[in-house]
XYZ file of N, CA and C in Angstrom:
318
model
N -4.536 -219.958 -181.107
C -5.267 -219.274 -182.155
C -5.263 -220.093 -183.447
N -4.078 -220.535 -183.859
C -3.966 -221.308 -185.091
C -4.637 -222.664 -184.946
N -4.506 -223.269 -183.761
C -5.138 -224.577 -183.563
C -6.666 -224.451 -183.559
N -7.184 -223.380 -182.992
C -8.632 -223.153 -183.002
C -9.129 -222.934 -184.424
N -8.386 -222.170 -185.187
C -8.749 -221.920 -186.576
C -8.693 -223.210 -187.393
N -7.688 -224.022 -187.148
C -7.575 -225.311 -187.840
C -8.729 -226.228 -187.456
N -9.065 -226.254 -186.181
C -10.168 -227.086 -185.694
C -11.474 -226.695 -186.380
N -11.748 -225.390 -186.429
C -12.970 -224.911 -187.073
C -12.961 -225.183 -188.578
N -11.788 -225.102 -189.190
C -11.669 -225.404 -190.620
C -12.007 -226.858 -190.891
N -11.503 -227.763 -190.062
C -11.818 -229.184 -190.241
C -13.306 -229.453 -189.989
N -13.886 -228.760 -189.009
C -15.330 -228.898 -188.773
C -16.116 -228.431 -189.994
N -15.675 -227.351 -190.601
C -16.326 -226.834 -191.803
C -16.187 -227.808 -192.974
N -15.032 -228.429 -193.106
C -14.832 -229.421 -194.169
C -15.765 -230.620 -193.996
N -15.969 -231.041 -192.773
C -16.910 -232.139 -192.502
C -18.323 -231.703 -192.886
N -18.680 -230.462 -192.580
C -20.009 -229.951 -192.934
C -20.193 -229.909 -194.450
N -19.173 -229.515 -195.175
C -19.244 -229.480 -196.642
C -19.388 -230.888 -197.196
N -18.657 -231.826 -196.633
C -18.762 -233.223 -197.068
C -20.174 -233.756 -196.830
N -20.754 -233.419 -195.686
C -22.123 -233.857 -195.384
C -23.111 -233.242 -196.366
N -22.922 -231.985 -196.687
C -23.821 -231.323 -197.628
C -23.731 -231.971 -199.010
N -22.541 -232.368 -199.427
C -22.375 -233.040 -200.717
C -23.059 -234.400 -200.749
N -23.253 -235.003 -199.585
C -23.967 -236.282 -199.510
C -25.468 -236.077 -199.325
N -25.902 -234.824 -199.311
C -27.318 -234.525 -199.146
C -27.767 -234.559 -197.701
N -26.854 -234.444 -196.794
C -27.163 -234.460 -195.361
C -27.036 -233.061 -194.779
N -27.479 -232.895 -193.561
C -27.473 -231.588 -192.913
C -26.046 -231.150 -192.588
N -25.645 -230.042 -193.188
C -24.301 -229.539 -192.924
C -24.209 -228.950 -191.518
N -25.298 -228.363 -191.032
C -25.288 -227.784 -189.687
C -25.107 -228.866 -188.626
N -25.845 -229.960 -188.774
C -25.713 -231.055 -187.805
C -24.308 -231.645 -187.837
N -23.764 -231.823 -189.033
C -22.412 -232.375 -189.150
C -21.391 -231.428 -188.524
N -21.583 -230.131 -188.735
C -20.677 -229.154 -188.147
C -20.744 -229.202 -186.626
N -21.956 -229.275 -186.088
C -22.109 -229.303 -184.630
C -21.541 -230.578 -184.018
N -21.752 -231.719 -184.675
C -21.173 -232.977 -184.176
C -19.654 -232.869 -184.179
N -19.101 -232.312 -185.250
C -17.649 -232.147 -185.338
C -17.132 -231.176 -184.293
N -17.888 -230.140 -184.052
C -17.468 -229.135 -183.084
C -17.519 -229.684 -181.662
N -18.589 -230.412 -181.333
C -18.768 -230.923 -179.977
C -17.805 -232.066 -179.682
N -17.702 -233.007 -180.596
C -16.827 -234.160 -180.362
C -15.444 -233.866 -180.932
N -15.191 -234.208 -182.142
C -13.972 -233.812 -182.859
C -14.289 -233.902 -184.340
N -13.527 -233.210 -185.183
C -13.763 -233.337 -186.619
C -13.599 -234.779 -187.116
N -12.725 -235.543 -186.490
C -12.538 -236.936 -186.902
C -13.802 -237.746 -186.629
N -14.397 -237.571 -185.461
C -15.640 -238.275 -185.134
C -16.754 -237.817 -186.080
N -16.836 -236.519 -186.331
C -17.835 -235.999 -187.261
C -17.663 -236.569 -188.654
N -16.417 -236.676 -189.100
C -16.143 -237.237 -190.424
C -16.558 -238.702 -190.488
N -16.264 -239.454 -189.452
C -16.627 -240.881 -189.427
C -18.147 -241.040 -189.440
N -18.841 -240.202 -188.678
C -20.308 -240.269 -188.654
C -20.870 -239.985 -190.046
N -20.388 -238.935 -190.691
C -20.876 -238.588 -192.030
C -20.485 -239.664 -193.040
N -19.309 -240.227 -192.870
C -18.844 -241.286 -193.768
C -19.756 -242.503 -193.694
N -20.258 -242.808 -192.500
C -21.127 -243.968 -192.324
C -22.551 -243.734 -192.821
N -22.942 -242.479 -192.956
C -24.282 -242.167 -193.455
C -24.352 -242.407 -194.958
N -25.495 -242.927 -195.408
C -25.706 -243.087 -196.843
C -26.037 -241.732 -197.458
N -25.835 -241.643 -198.775
C -26.253 -240.443 -199.473
C -27.770 -240.346 -199.417
N -28.272 -239.134 -199.449
C -29.725 -238.966 -199.453
C -30.285 -239.459 -200.782
N -31.557 -239.758 -200.781
C -32.210 -240.282 -201.974
C -32.133 -239.289 -203.128
N -32.298 -238.007 -202.845
C -32.256 -237.006 -203.919
C -30.880 -236.947 -204.573
N -29.810 -237.110 -203.799
C -28.463 -237.123 -204.366
C -28.273 -238.358 -205.236
N -28.779 -239.505 -204.772
C -28.677 -240.729 -205.568
C -29.422 -240.589 -206.892
N -30.610 -240.021 -206.850
C -31.403 -239.846 -208.067
C -30.700 -238.893 -209.028
N -30.203 -237.783 -208.516
C -29.500 -236.828 -209.371
C -28.260 -237.447 -210.001
N -27.525 -238.239 -209.226
C -26.333 -238.888 -209.766
C -26.709 -239.886 -210.851
N -27.793 -240.635 -210.623
C -28.246 -241.604 -211.618
C -28.616 -240.893 -212.922
N -29.359 -239.796 -212.816
C -29.739 -239.048 -214.012
C -28.508 -238.513 -214.733
N -27.546 -238.032 -213.991
C -26.332 -237.485 -214.592
C -25.526 -238.577 -215.288
N -25.344 -239.715 -214.611
C -24.525 -240.796 -215.171
C -25.167 -241.445 -216.391
N -26.494 -241.514 -216.412
C -27.175 -242.191 -217.512
C -27.714 -241.220 -218.563
N -27.420 -239.967 -218.397
C -27.850 -238.980 -219.380
C -29.354 -238.850 -219.493
N -30.050 -239.152 -218.413
C -31.511 -239.076 -218.436
C -31.949 -237.616 -218.383
N -32.943 -237.326 -219.169
C -33.523 -235.989 -219.129
C -34.661 -236.001 -218.120
N -34.604 -235.103 -217.192
C -35.674 -235.008 -216.209
C -36.865 -234.317 -216.858
N -38.062 -234.771 -216.555
C -39.242 -234.174 -217.189
C -39.420 -232.713 -216.774
N -39.811 -231.905 -217.751
C -40.034 -230.489 -217.475
C -41.384 -230.306 -216.777
N -41.624 -229.095 -216.332
C -42.898 -228.783 -215.687
C -44.049 -229.003 -216.665
N -43.836 -228.627 -217.916
C -44.871 -228.817 -218.939
C -45.189 -230.291 -219.135
N -44.158 -231.128 -219.186
C -44.381 -232.572 -219.341
C -45.175 -233.140 -218.172
N -44.853 -232.690 -216.978
C -45.560 -233.179 -215.798
C -47.028 -232.759 -215.821
N -47.283 -231.519 -216.256
C -48.667 -231.038 -216.337
C -49.436 -231.819 -217.396
N -48.799 -232.091 -218.530
C -49.458 -232.892 -219.573
C -49.801 -234.289 -219.061
N -48.889 -234.884 -218.310
C -49.161 -236.208 -217.737
C -50.357 -236.162 -216.790
N -50.428 -235.116 -215.977
C -51.561 -234.975 -215.062
C -52.868 -234.759 -215.826
N -52.813 -233.973 -216.913
C -54.011 -233.764 -217.730
C -54.489 -235.078 -218.337
N -53.550 -235.888 -218.801
C -53.906 -237.188 -219.370
C -54.575 -238.070 -218.315
N -54.003 -238.097 -217.113
C -54.586 -238.907 -216.042
C -55.986 -238.418 -215.673
N -56.187 -237.101 -215.718
C -57.515 -236.552 -215.425
C -58.510 -236.942 -216.519
N -58.083 -236.862 -217.771
C -58.969 -237.224 -218.886
C -59.336 -238.700 -218.862
N -58.401 -239.524 -218.413
C -58.651 -240.963 -218.349
C -59.478 -241.355 -217.126
N -59.713 -240.405 -216.242
C -60.522 -240.678 -215.063
C -59.740 -241.234 -213.887
N -58.421 -241.241 -214.004
C -57.585 -241.743 -212.911
C -57.550 -240.724 -211.776
N -57.523 -239.431 -212.144
C -57.508 -238.353 -211.152
C -58.832 -237.605 -211.187
N -59.328 -237.253 -210.024
C -60.505 -236.384 -209.966
C -60.045 -234.942 -210.183
N -60.999 -234.048 -210.382
C -60.667 -232.633 -210.578
C -59.941 -232.076 -209.355
N -60.389 -232.474 -208.176
C -59.765 -231.992 -206.937
C -58.332 -232.505 -206.824
N -58.103 -233.780 -207.124
C -56.749 -234.340 -207.080
C -55.854 -233.671 -208.119
N -56.422 -233.432 -209.294
C -55.673 -232.770 -210.368
C -55.223 -231.378 -209.920
N -56.150 -230.590 -209.392
C -55.821 -229.235 -208.947
C -54.788 -229.253 -207.824
N -54.914 -230.220 -206.928
C -53.948 -230.345 -205.828
C -52.545 -230.638 -206.367
N -52.448 -231.574 -207.313
C -51.145 -231.927 -207.887
C -50.554 -230.759 -208.677
N -51.400 -230.028 -209.406
C -50.933 -228.862 -210.166
C -50.392 -227.798 -209.217
N -51.099 -227.543 -208.136
C -50.628 -226.525 -207.182
C -49.320 -226.953 -206.523
N -49.171 -228.251 -206.238
C -47.907 -228.744 -205.676
C -46.764 -228.561 -206.668
N -47.012 -228.876 -207.936
C -45.977 -228.715 -208.957
C -45.553 -227.259 -209.082
N -46.519 -226.371 -209.142
C -46.200 -224.945 -209.280
C -45.451 -224.428 -208.062
N -45.893 -224.845 -206.896
C -45.224 -224.414 -205.665
C -43.772 -224.888 -205.656
N -43.552 -226.164 -205.983
C -42.190 -226.707 -206.009
C -41.352 -226.064 -207.100
N -41.965 -225.797 -208.250
C -41.227 -225.204 -209.361
C -40.766 -223.801 -209.012
N -41.678 -222.981 -208.502
C -41.321 -221.606 -208.193
C -40.436 -221.519 -206.962
N -40.597 -222.463 -206.033
C -39.731 -222.493 -204.850
C -38.306 -222.852 -205.254
N -38.145 -223.793 -206.188
C -36.819 -224.234 -206.627
C -36.159 -223.215 -207.537
N -36.934 -222.331 -208.168
C -36.372 -221.358 -209.105
C -35.632 -220.242 -208.393
N -35.978 -219.991 -207.128
C -35.356 -218.869 -206.420
C -34.316 -219.305 -205.463
C-alpha cells in the first residue's frame, strides 16, 4: 500500500515537473506509470522547455512588458491604414486576438 502510494506520488512529481517545462503532464505521468518514475523523470529532463515557457521566462528576466490587447489592435489598425493588411486580413487577426484574449481570461 505504502509503496504503491509512493510510486504514484513520484509519478505525480514527474508530471508536475513536465508541466513546469511546458510539456504534457498527462503524458509524463503515463510514461512514469508504465515504465518507472525514474525513466519518466529522465525523459522529461531530456526534453527542452516549450517555446512559450522560454518566452515567458525571457520577459520575466528582462522586465519586458508584454503588449496589451489594445496595443495589438492599434498595431493592426496601423498596418491596415498603411495597406499592409487587407480588410479581410484585419478582421481575421482581430477575431483571433479577441478569441485568444477571452479564452485566456477564463
